[in-house]
PDB file of N, CA, C and O in Angstrom:
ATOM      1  N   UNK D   1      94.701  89.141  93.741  1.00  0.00           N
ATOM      2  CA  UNK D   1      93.708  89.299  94.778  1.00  0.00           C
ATOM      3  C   UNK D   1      92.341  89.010  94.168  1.00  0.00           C
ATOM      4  O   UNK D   1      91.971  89.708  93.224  1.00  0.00           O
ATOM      5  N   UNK D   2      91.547  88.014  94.644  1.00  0.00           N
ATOM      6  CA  UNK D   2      90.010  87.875  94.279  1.00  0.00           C
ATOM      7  C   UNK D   2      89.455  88.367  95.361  1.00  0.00           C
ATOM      8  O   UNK D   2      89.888  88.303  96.512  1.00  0.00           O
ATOM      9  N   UNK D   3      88.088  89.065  94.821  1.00  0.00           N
ATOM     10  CA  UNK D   3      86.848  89.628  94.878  1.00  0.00           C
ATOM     11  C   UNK D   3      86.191  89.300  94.822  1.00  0.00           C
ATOM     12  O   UNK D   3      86.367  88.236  94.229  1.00  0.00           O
ATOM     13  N   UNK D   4      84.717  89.496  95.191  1.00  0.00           N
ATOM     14  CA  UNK D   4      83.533  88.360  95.156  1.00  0.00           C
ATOM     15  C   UNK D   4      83.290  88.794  94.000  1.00  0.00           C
ATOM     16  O   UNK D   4      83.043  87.840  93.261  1.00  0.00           O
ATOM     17  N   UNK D   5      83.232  89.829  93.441  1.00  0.00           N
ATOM     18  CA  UNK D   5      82.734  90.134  91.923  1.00  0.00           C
ATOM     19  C   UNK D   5      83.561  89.712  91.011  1.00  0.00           C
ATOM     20  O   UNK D   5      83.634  90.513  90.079  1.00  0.00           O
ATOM     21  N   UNK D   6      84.398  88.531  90.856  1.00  0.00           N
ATOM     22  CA  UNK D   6      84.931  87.951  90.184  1.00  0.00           C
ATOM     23  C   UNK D   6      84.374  86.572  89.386  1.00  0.00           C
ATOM     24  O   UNK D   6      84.506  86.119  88.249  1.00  0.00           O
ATOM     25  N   UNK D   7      83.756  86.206  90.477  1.00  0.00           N
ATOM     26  CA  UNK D   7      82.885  85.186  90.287  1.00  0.00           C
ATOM     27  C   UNK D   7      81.646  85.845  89.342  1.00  0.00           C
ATOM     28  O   UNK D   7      81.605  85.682  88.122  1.00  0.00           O
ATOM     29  N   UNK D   8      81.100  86.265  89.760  1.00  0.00           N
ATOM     30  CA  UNK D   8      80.023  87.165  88.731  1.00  0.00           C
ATOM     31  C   UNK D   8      79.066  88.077  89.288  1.00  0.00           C
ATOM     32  O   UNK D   8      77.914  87.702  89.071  1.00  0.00           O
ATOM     33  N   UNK D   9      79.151  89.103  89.904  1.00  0.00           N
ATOM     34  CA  UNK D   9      78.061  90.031  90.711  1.00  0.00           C
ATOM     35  C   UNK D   9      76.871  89.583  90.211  1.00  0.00           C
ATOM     36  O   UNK D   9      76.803  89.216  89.038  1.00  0.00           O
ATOM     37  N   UNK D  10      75.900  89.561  90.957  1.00  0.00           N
ATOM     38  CA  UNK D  10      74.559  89.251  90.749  1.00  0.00           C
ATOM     39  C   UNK D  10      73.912  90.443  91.514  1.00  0.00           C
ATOM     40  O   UNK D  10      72.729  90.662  91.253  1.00  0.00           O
ATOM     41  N   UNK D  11      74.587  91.313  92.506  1.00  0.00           N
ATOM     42  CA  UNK D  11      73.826  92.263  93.217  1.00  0.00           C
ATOM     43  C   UNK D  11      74.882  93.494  93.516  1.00  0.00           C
ATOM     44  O   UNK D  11      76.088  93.493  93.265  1.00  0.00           O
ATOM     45  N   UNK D  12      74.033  94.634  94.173  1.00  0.00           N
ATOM     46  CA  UNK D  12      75.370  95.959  94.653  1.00  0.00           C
ATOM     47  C   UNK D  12      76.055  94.955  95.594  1.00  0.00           C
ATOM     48  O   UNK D  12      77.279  95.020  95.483  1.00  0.00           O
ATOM     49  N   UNK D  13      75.583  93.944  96.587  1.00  0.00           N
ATOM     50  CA  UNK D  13      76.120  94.165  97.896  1.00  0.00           C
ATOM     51  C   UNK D  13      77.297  93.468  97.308  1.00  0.00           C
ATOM     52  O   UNK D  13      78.268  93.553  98.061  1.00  0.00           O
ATOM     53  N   UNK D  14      77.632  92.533  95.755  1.00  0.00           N
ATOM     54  CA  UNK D  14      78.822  92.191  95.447  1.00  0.00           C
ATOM     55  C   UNK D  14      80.015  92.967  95.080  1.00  0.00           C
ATOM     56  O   UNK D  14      81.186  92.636  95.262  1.00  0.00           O
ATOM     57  N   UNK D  15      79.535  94.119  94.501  1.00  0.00           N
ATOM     58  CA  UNK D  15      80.098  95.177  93.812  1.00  0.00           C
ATOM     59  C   UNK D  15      80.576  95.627  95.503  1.00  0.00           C
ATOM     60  O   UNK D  15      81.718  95.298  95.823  1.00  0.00           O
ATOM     61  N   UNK D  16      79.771  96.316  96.490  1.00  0.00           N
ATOM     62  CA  UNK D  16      80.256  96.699  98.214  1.00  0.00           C
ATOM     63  C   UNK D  16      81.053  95.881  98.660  1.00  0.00           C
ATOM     64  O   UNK D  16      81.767  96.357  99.543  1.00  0.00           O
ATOM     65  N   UNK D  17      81.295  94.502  98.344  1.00  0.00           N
ATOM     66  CA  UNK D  17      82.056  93.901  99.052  1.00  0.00           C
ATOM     67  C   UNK D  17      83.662  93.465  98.452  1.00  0.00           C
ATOM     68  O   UNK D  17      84.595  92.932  99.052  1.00  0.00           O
ATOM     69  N   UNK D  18      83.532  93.987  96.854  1.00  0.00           N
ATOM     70  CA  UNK D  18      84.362  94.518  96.220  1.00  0.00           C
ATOM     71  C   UNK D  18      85.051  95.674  96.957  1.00  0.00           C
ATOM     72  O   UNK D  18      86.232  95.575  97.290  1.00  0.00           O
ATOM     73  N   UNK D  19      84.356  96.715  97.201  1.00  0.00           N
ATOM     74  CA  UNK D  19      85.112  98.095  97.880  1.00  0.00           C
ATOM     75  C   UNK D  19      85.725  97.633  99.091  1.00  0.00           C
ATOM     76  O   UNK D  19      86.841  97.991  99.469  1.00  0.00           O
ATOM     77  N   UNK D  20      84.856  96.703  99.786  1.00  0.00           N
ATOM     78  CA  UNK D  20      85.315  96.397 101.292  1.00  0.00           C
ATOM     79  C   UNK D  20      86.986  95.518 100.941  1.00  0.00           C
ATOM     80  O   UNK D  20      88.119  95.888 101.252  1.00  0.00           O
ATOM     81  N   UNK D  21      86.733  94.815 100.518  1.00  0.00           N
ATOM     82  CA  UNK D  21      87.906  93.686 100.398  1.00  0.00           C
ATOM     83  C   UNK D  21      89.389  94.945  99.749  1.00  0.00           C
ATOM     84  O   UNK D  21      90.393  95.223 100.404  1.00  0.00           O
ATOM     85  N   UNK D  22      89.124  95.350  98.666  1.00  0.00           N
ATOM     86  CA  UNK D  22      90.003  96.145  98.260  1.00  0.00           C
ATOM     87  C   UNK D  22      90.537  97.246  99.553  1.00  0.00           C
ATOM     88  O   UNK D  22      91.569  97.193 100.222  1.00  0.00           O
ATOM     89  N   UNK D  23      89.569  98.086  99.592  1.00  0.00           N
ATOM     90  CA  UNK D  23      89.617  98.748 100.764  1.00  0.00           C
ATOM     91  C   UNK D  23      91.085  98.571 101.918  1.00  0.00           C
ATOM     92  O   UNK D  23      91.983  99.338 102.264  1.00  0.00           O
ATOM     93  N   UNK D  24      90.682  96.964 102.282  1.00  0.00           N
ATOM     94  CA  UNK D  24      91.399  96.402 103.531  1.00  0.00           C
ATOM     95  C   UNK D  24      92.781  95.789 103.307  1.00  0.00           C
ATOM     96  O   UNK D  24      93.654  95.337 104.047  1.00  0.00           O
ATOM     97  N   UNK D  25      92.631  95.956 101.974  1.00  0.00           N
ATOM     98  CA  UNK D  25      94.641  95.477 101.628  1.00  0.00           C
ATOM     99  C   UNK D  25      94.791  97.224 101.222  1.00  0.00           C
ATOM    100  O   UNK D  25      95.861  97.647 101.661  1.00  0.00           O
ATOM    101  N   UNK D  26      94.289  97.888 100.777  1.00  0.00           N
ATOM    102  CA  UNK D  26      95.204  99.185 100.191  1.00  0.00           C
ATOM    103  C   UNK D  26      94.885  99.987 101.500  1.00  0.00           C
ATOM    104  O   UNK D  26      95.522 101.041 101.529  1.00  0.00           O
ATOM    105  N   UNK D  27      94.297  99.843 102.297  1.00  0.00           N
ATOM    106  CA  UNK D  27      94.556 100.933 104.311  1.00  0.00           C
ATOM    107  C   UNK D  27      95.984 101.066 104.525  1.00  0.00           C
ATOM    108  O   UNK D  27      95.917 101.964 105.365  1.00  0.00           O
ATOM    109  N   UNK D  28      97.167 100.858 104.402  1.00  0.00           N
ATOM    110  CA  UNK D  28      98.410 100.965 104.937  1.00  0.00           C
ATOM    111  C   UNK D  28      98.985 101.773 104.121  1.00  0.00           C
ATOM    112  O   UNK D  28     100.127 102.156 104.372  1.00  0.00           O
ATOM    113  N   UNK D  29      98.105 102.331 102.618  1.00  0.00           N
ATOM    114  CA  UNK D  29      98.816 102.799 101.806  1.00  0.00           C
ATOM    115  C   UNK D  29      97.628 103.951 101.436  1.00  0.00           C
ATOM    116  O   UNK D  29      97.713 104.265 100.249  1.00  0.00           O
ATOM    117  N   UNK D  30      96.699 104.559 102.051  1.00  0.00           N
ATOM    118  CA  UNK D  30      96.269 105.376 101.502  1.00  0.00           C
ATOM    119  C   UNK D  30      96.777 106.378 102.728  1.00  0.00           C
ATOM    120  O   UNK D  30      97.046 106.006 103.871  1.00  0.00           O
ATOM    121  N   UNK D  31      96.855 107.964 102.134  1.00  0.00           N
ATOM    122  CA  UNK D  31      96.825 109.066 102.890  1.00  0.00           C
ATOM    123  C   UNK D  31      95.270 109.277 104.073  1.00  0.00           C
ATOM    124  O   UNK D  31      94.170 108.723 104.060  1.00  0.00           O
ATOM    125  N   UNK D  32      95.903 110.382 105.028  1.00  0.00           N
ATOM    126  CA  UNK D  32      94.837 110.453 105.508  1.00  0.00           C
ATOM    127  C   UNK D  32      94.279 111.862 105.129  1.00  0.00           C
ATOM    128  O   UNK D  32      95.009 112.777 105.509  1.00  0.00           O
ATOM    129  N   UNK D  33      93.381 112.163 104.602  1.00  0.00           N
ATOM    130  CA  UNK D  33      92.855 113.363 103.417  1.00  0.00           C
ATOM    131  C   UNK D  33      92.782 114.463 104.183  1.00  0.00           C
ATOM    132  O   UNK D  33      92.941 115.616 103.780  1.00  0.00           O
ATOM    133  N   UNK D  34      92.375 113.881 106.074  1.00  0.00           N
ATOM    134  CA  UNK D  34      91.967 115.142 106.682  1.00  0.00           C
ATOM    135  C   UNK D  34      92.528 115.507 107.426  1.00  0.00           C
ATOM    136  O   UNK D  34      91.889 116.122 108.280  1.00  0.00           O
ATOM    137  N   UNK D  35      94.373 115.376 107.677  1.00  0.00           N
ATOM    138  CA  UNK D  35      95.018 115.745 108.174  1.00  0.00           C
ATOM    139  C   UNK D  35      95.957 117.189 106.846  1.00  0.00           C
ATOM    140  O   UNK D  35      96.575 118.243 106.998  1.00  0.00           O
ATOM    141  N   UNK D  36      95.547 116.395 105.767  1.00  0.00           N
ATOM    142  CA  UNK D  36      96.090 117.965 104.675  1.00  0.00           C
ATOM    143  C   UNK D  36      95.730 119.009 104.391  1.00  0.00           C
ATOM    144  O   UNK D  36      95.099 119.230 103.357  1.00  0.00           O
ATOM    145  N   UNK D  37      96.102 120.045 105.387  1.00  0.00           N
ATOM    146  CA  UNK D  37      95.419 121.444 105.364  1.00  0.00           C
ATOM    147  C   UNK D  37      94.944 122.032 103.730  1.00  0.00           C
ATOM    148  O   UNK D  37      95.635 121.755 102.750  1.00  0.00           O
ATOM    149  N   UNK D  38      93.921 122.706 103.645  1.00  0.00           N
ATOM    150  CA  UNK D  38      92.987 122.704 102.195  1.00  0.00           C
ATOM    151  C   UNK D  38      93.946 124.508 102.069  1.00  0.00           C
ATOM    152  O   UNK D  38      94.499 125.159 102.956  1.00  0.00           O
ATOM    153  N   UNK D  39      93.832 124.697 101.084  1.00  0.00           N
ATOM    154  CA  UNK D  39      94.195 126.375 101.146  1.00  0.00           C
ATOM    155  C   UNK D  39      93.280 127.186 101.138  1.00  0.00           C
ATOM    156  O   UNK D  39      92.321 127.107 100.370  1.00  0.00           O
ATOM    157  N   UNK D  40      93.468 128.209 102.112  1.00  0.00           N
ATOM    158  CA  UNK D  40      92.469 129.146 102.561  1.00  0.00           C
ATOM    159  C   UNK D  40      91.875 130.115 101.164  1.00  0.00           C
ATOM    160  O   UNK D  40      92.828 130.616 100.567  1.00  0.00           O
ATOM    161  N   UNK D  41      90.468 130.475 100.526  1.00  0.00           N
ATOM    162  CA  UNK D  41      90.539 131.384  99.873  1.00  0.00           C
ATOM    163  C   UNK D  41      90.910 133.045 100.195  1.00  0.00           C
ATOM    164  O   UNK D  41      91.124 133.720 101.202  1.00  0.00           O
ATOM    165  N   UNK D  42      90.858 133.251  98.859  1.00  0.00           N
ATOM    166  CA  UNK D  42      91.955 134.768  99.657  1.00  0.00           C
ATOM    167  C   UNK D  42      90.860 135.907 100.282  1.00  0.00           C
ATOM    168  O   UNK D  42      89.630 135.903 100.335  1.00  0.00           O
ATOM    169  N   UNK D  43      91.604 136.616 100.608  1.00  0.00           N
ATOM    170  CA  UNK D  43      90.871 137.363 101.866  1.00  0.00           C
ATOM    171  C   UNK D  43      90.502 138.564 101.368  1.00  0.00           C
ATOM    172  O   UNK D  43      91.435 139.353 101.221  1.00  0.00           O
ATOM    173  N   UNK D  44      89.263 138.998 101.018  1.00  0.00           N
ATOM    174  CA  UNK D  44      88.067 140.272 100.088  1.00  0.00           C
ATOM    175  C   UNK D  44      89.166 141.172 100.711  1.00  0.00           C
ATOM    176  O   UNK D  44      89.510 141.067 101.888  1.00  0.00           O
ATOM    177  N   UNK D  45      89.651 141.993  99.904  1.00  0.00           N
ATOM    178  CA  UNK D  45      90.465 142.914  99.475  1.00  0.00           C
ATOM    179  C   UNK D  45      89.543 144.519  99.851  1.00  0.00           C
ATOM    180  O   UNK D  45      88.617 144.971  99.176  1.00  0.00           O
ATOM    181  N   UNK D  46      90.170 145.166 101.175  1.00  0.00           N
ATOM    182  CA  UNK D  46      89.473 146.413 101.634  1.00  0.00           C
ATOM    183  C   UNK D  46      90.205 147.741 101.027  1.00  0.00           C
ATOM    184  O   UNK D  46      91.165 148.327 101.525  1.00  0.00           O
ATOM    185  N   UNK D  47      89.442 148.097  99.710  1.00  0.00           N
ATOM    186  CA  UNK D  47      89.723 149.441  99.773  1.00  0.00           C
ATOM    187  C   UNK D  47      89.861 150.533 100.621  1.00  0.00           C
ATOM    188  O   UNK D  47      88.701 150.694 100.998  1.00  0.00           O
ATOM    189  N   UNK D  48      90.498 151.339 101.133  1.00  0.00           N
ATOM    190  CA  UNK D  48      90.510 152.233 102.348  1.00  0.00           C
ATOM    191  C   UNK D  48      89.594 153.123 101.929  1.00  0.00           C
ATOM    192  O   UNK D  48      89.212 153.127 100.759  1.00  0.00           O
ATOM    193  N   UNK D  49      89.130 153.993 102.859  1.00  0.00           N
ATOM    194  CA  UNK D  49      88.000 155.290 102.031  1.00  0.00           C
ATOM    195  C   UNK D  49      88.247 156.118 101.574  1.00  0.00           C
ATOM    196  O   UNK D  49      87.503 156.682 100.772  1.00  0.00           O
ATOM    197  N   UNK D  50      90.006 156.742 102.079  1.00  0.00           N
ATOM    198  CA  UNK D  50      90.572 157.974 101.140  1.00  0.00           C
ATOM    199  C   UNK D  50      91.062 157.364  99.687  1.00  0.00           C
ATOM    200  O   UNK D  50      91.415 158.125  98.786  1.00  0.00           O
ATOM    201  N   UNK D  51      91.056 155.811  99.517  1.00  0.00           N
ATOM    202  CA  UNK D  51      91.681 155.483  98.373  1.00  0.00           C
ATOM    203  C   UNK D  51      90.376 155.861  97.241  1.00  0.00           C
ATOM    204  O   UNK D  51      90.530 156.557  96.237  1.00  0.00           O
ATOM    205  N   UNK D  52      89.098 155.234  97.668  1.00  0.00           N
ATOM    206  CA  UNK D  52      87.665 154.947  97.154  1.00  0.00           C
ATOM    207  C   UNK D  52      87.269 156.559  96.873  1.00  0.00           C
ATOM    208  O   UNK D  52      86.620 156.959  95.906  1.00  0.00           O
ATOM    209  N   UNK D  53      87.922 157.533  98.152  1.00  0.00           N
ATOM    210  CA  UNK D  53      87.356 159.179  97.439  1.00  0.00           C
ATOM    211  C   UNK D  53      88.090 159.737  96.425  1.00  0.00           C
ATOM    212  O   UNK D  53      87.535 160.619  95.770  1.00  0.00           O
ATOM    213  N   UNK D  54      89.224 159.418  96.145  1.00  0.00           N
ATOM    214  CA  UNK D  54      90.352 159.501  95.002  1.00  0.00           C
ATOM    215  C   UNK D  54      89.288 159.361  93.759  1.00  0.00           C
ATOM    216  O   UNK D  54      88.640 160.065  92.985  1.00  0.00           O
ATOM    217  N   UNK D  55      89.524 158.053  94.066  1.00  0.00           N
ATOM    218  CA  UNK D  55      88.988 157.317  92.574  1.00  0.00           C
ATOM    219  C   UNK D  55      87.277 157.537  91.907  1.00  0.00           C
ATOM    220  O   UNK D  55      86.859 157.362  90.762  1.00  0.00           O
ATOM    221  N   UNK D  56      86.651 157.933  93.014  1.00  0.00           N
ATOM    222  CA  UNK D  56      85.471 158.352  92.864  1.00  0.00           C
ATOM    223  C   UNK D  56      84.860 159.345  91.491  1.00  0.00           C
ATOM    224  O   UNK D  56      84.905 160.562  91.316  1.00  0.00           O
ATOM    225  N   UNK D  57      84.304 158.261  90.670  1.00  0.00           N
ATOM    226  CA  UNK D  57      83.952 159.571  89.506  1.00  0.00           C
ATOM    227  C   UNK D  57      85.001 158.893  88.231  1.00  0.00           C
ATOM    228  O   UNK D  57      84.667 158.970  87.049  1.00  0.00           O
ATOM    229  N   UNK D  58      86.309 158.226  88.679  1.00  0.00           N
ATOM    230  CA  UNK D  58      87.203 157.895  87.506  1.00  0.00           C
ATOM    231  C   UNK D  58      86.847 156.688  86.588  1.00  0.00           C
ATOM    232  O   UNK D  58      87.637 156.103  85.848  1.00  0.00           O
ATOM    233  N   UNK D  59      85.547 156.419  86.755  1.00  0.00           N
ATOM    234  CA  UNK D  59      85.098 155.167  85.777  1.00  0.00           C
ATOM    235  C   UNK D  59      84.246 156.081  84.534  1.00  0.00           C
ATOM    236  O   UNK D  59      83.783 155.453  83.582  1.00  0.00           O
ATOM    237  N   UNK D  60      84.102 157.356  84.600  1.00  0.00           N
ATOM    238  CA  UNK D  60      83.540 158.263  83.770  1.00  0.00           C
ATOM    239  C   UNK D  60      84.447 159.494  83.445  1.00  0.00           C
ATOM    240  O   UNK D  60      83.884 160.519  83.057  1.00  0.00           O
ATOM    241  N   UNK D  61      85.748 159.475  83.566  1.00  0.00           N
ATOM    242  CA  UNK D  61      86.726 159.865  83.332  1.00  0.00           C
ATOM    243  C   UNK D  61      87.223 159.654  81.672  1.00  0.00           C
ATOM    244  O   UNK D  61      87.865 158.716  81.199  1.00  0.00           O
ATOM    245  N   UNK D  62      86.787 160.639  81.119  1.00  0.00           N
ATOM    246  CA  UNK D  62      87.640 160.332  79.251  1.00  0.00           C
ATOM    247  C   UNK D  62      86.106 159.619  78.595  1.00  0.00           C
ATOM    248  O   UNK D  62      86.164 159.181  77.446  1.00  0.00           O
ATOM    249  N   UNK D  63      84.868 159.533  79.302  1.00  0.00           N
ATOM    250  CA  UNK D  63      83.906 159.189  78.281  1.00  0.00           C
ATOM    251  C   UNK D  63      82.961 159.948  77.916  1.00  0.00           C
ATOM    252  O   UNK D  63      82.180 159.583  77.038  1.00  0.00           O
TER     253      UNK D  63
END
């Protein structure tokens, strides 16, 4: 497959028309990125309040 930047880029828009040309033979073979659900980060973790009155004070426990 030739590219215009084969011949010899002299500018970006040769290098862009590089992306374009490539681009238009590899479309049948790329994924589509935004149909692949991303994974959710995980979900802030709720201490209950009788757990939090338990523990209350136990970071000064033994010092």
């Amino acid at each position: 497959m030739a590219v215009p930047s084969d011949i010899e880029p002299t500018s970006i828009i040769d290098l862009v028309e590089d992306c374009r040309e490539v681009s238009s033979v590899l479309a049948p073979y790329v994924i589509d990125l935004t149909k692949i659900p991303t994974p959710r980060s995980p979900l802030p973790f709720q201490v209950p309040a009788g757990a939090a009155e338990a523990l209350a004070g136990y970071d000064f426990y033994g010092s």
